[in-house]
Amino acid sequence: MIPFQNIKSFVLVSFVLFSLQNISAQNENFWSKVRFGGNIGIGFTNDTFNAVIAPAAIYDFNPWFSGGVGLSFGYSTFDDDVFNEERRSTNYGASLIGLFNPIPEFQLSAEFEQMGVSQRIETTNQTFTDDYWYPALFLGAGYRTGFVSFGIRYDVLYDDDKSIYGSAYAPFVRVFF
């Protein structure tokens, strides 16, 4: 006859092993639905320079809905020789992303972004600094093909005095693998 203590141990070990196997299968299933991507950009003219890096990850809940998070870091400079002015701006933050694909080629998006902004303006006689947080809520629509989607988005919280963007409308290109 098998002692009762051995049966309890066997049941407990079996339960733990079964649970670990189940968790492992769920993790493999979870990561198979995660896509990584984001954007990277650089722009410059004679007097300006802009750079941004914004990695992101999204989870595909089903063929129509995806949601995820993103990080962003940007740097820009502007030199105005007429007014002898230099502007430097650094921004950093995070975002929550929601994507809806009613058909595979058409994508609707909503993205809430919270950015910390640090600006420095230097003139011949003075230096001004301004540090603040800026929220943005983008609603967008785009065309999707394969890993890439592109379109236009609109910031419904746009503030002309505080936004780091030049307009409430912004084109986008998203890449998620």
Coordinates of C-alpha atoms in Angstrom, one line a residue:
M1 CA 0.0 0.0 0.0
I2 CA 1.3 3.5 -0.9
P3 CA 1.5 5.9 2.0
F4 CA -0.8 8.9 2.0
Q5 CA 2.1 11.3 2.2
N6 CA 3.6 10.0 -1.1
I7 CA 0.2 10.4 -2.8
K8 CA 0.0 14.0 -1.7
S9 CA 3.6 14.7 -2.9
F10 CA 2.9 13.0 -6.2
V11 CA -0.3 15.1 -6.7
L12 CA 1.5 18.3 -5.7
V13 CA 4.5 17.7 -8.0
S14 CA 2.2 16.7 -10.9
F15 CA 0.1 19.9 -10.4
V16 CA 3.2 22.1 -10.4
L17 CA 4.7 20.4 -13.5
F18 CA 1.3 20.7 -15.3
S19 CA 1.0 24.4 -14.3
L20 CA 4.6 25.1 -15.5
Q21 CA 3.9 23.4 -18.8
N22 CA 0.6 25.4 -19.2
I23 CA 2.4 28.7 -18.4
S24 CA 5.1 27.9 -20.9
A25 CA 2.5 27.2 -23.6
Q26 CA 0.7 30.5 -22.8
N27 CA 4.0 32.5 -22.9
E28 CA 4.8 31.0 -26.3
N29 CA 1.3 31.9 -27.5
F30 CA 1.6 35.4 -26.0
W31 CA 4.9 36.2 -27.7
S32 CA 3.7 34.9 -31.0
K33 CA 1.1 37.7 -31.0
V34 CA 3.5 40.5 -30.1
R35 CA 5.0 42.7 -32.9
F36 CA 7.8 45.1 -32.5
G37 CA 8.5 48.2 -34.5
G38 CA 8.0 51.9 -34.3
N39 CA 9.7 54.7 -36.2
I40 CA 12.9 56.5 -36.6
G41 CA 13.3 59.9 -38.3
I42 CA 15.8 62.6 -39.1
G43 CA 15.3 65.9 -40.8
F44 CA 17.4 69.0 -41.5
T45 CA 17.6 72.2 -43.5
N46 CA 20.1 75.0 -43.5
D47 CA 19.1 76.2 -40.0
T48 CA 17.3 73.2 -38.4
F49 CA 17.9 69.7 -37.3
N50 CA 15.4 67.1 -36.0
A51 CA 15.8 63.5 -34.9
V52 CA 13.4 61.1 -33.3
I53 CA 13.6 57.4 -32.3
A54 CA 10.3 55.8 -31.1
P55 CA 10.3 52.0 -30.5
A56 CA 7.0 50.3 -29.9
A57 CA 5.4 46.9 -29.3
I58 CA 1.8 45.9 -30.0
Y59 CA -0.2 42.8 -29.1
D60 CA -2.6 41.4 -31.7
F61 CA -5.7 40.5 -29.8
N62 CA -7.4 39.2 -33.0
P63 CA -7.2 40.1 -36.7
W64 CA -9.0 43.4 -36.1
F65 CA -7.7 44.8 -32.8
S66 CA -4.2 45.5 -31.6
G67 CA -2.9 47.5 -28.6
G68 CA 0.4 48.3 -27.2
V69 CA 2.9 50.8 -25.8
G70 CA 5.6 53.0 -27.2
L71 CA 8.6 55.1 -26.1
S72 CA 9.9 58.2 -27.8
F73 CA 12.9 60.4 -27.7
G74 CA 13.5 63.5 -29.8
Y75 CA 16.0 66.3 -30.2
S76 CA 15.8 69.4 -32.4
T77 CA 17.7 72.6 -33.0
F78 CA 16.9 75.8 -34.7
D79 CA 19.3 78.7 -35.5
D80 CA 17.8 82.0 -36.5
D81 CA 20.6 84.3 -37.8
V82 CA 18.2 87.2 -38.3
F83 CA 17.4 87.5 -34.6
N84 CA 20.6 85.9 -33.5
E85 CA 18.7 83.1 -31.7
E86 CA 19.4 79.5 -31.0
R87 CA 16.7 77.0 -29.9
R88 CA 17.3 73.5 -28.5
S89 CA 14.6 71.1 -27.6
T90 CA 14.6 67.6 -26.1
N91 CA 11.5 65.6 -25.6
Y92 CA 10.9 62.1 -24.2
G93 CA 7.8 60.2 -23.3
A94 CA 5.6 57.2 -23.7
S95 CA 2.4 56.3 -25.5
L96 CA -0.5 53.9 -25.5
I97 CA -1.5 52.7 -28.9
G98 CA -4.8 51.2 -30.2
L99 CA -5.2 49.9 -33.7
F100 CA -8.4 48.7 -35.5
N101 CA -8.4 47.0 -38.9
P102 CA -12.0 46.7 -40.2
I103 CA -10.4 45.2 -43.4
P104 CA -6.8 44.2 -43.7
E105 CA -5.8 47.2 -45.8
F106 CA -7.5 49.9 -43.8
Q107 CA -6.3 50.9 -40.3
L108 CA -7.9 53.3 -37.7
S109 CA -5.7 54.3 -34.8
A110 CA -5.9 56.1 -31.5
E111 CA -2.7 57.0 -29.6
F112 CA -2.3 58.8 -26.3
E113 CA 1.1 60.3 -25.9
Q114 CA 2.6 62.1 -22.9
M115 CA 5.8 63.9 -23.6
G116 CA 8.2 65.7 -21.3
V117 CA 9.6 68.8 -23.1
S118 CA 12.8 70.7 -22.2
Q119 CA 13.4 73.8 -24.3
R120 CA 16.3 76.3 -24.2
I121 CA 16.3 79.5 -26.2
E122 CA 19.5 81.6 -26.3
T123 CA 19.7 85.1 -27.7
T124 CA 22.5 87.6 -27.6
N125 CA 21.4 89.0 -24.2
Q126 CA 19.3 86.3 -22.6
T127 CA 18.6 82.6 -22.1
F128 CA 15.1 81.2 -21.6
T129 CA 14.3 77.7 -20.5
D130 CA 11.0 76.0 -20.3
D131 CA 10.3 72.4 -19.0
Y132 CA 6.8 71.0 -19.1
W133 CA 4.7 67.9 -19.9
Y134 CA 2.5 67.9 -23.0
P135 CA -0.3 65.4 -23.7
A136 CA -1.4 64.5 -27.2
L137 CA -4.3 62.3 -28.3
F138 CA -4.0 61.3 -32.0
L139 CA -6.8 59.8 -34.0
G140 CA -5.7 58.5 -37.4
A141 CA -6.5 56.6 -40.5
G142 CA -4.2 54.8 -42.9
Y143 CA -3.5 52.3 -45.5
R144 CA -1.8 49.0 -44.4
T145 CA 0.2 46.6 -46.6
G146 CA 2.3 43.9 -45.0
F147 CA 4.3 45.2 -42.1
V148 CA 3.9 48.8 -43.1
S149 CA 1.0 51.3 -42.6
F150 CA 0.9 54.9 -43.6
G151 CA -1.6 57.7 -43.3
I152 CA -2.5 60.8 -41.4
R153 CA -3.4 61.4 -37.7
Y154 CA -4.9 64.4 -35.9
D155 CA -4.1 65.6 -32.4
V156 CA -7.5 66.5 -30.8
L157 CA -5.6 68.1 -27.8
Y158 CA -3.4 70.2 -30.0
D159 CA -2.1 73.5 -28.3
D160 CA -0.3 75.8 -30.7
D161 CA 1.8 77.3 -27.9
K162 CA 3.0 74.0 -26.2
S163 CA 2.9 71.3 -28.9
I164 CA 6.2 69.8 -30.1
Y165 CA 4.5 69.3 -33.5
G166 CA 4.1 72.1 -36.1
S167 CA 0.4 71.2 -36.8
A168 CA -2.4 69.2 -35.3
Y169 CA -2.2 67.0 -38.5
A170 CA 0.8 64.7 -38.8
P171 CA 1.5 62.1 -41.5
F172 CA 2.7 58.7 -40.1
V173 CA 4.5 55.6 -41.3
R174 CA 4.4 52.6 -38.9
V175 CA 6.4 49.4 -39.3
F176 CA 5.7 46.4 -37.1
F177 CA 7.3 43.0 -37.6

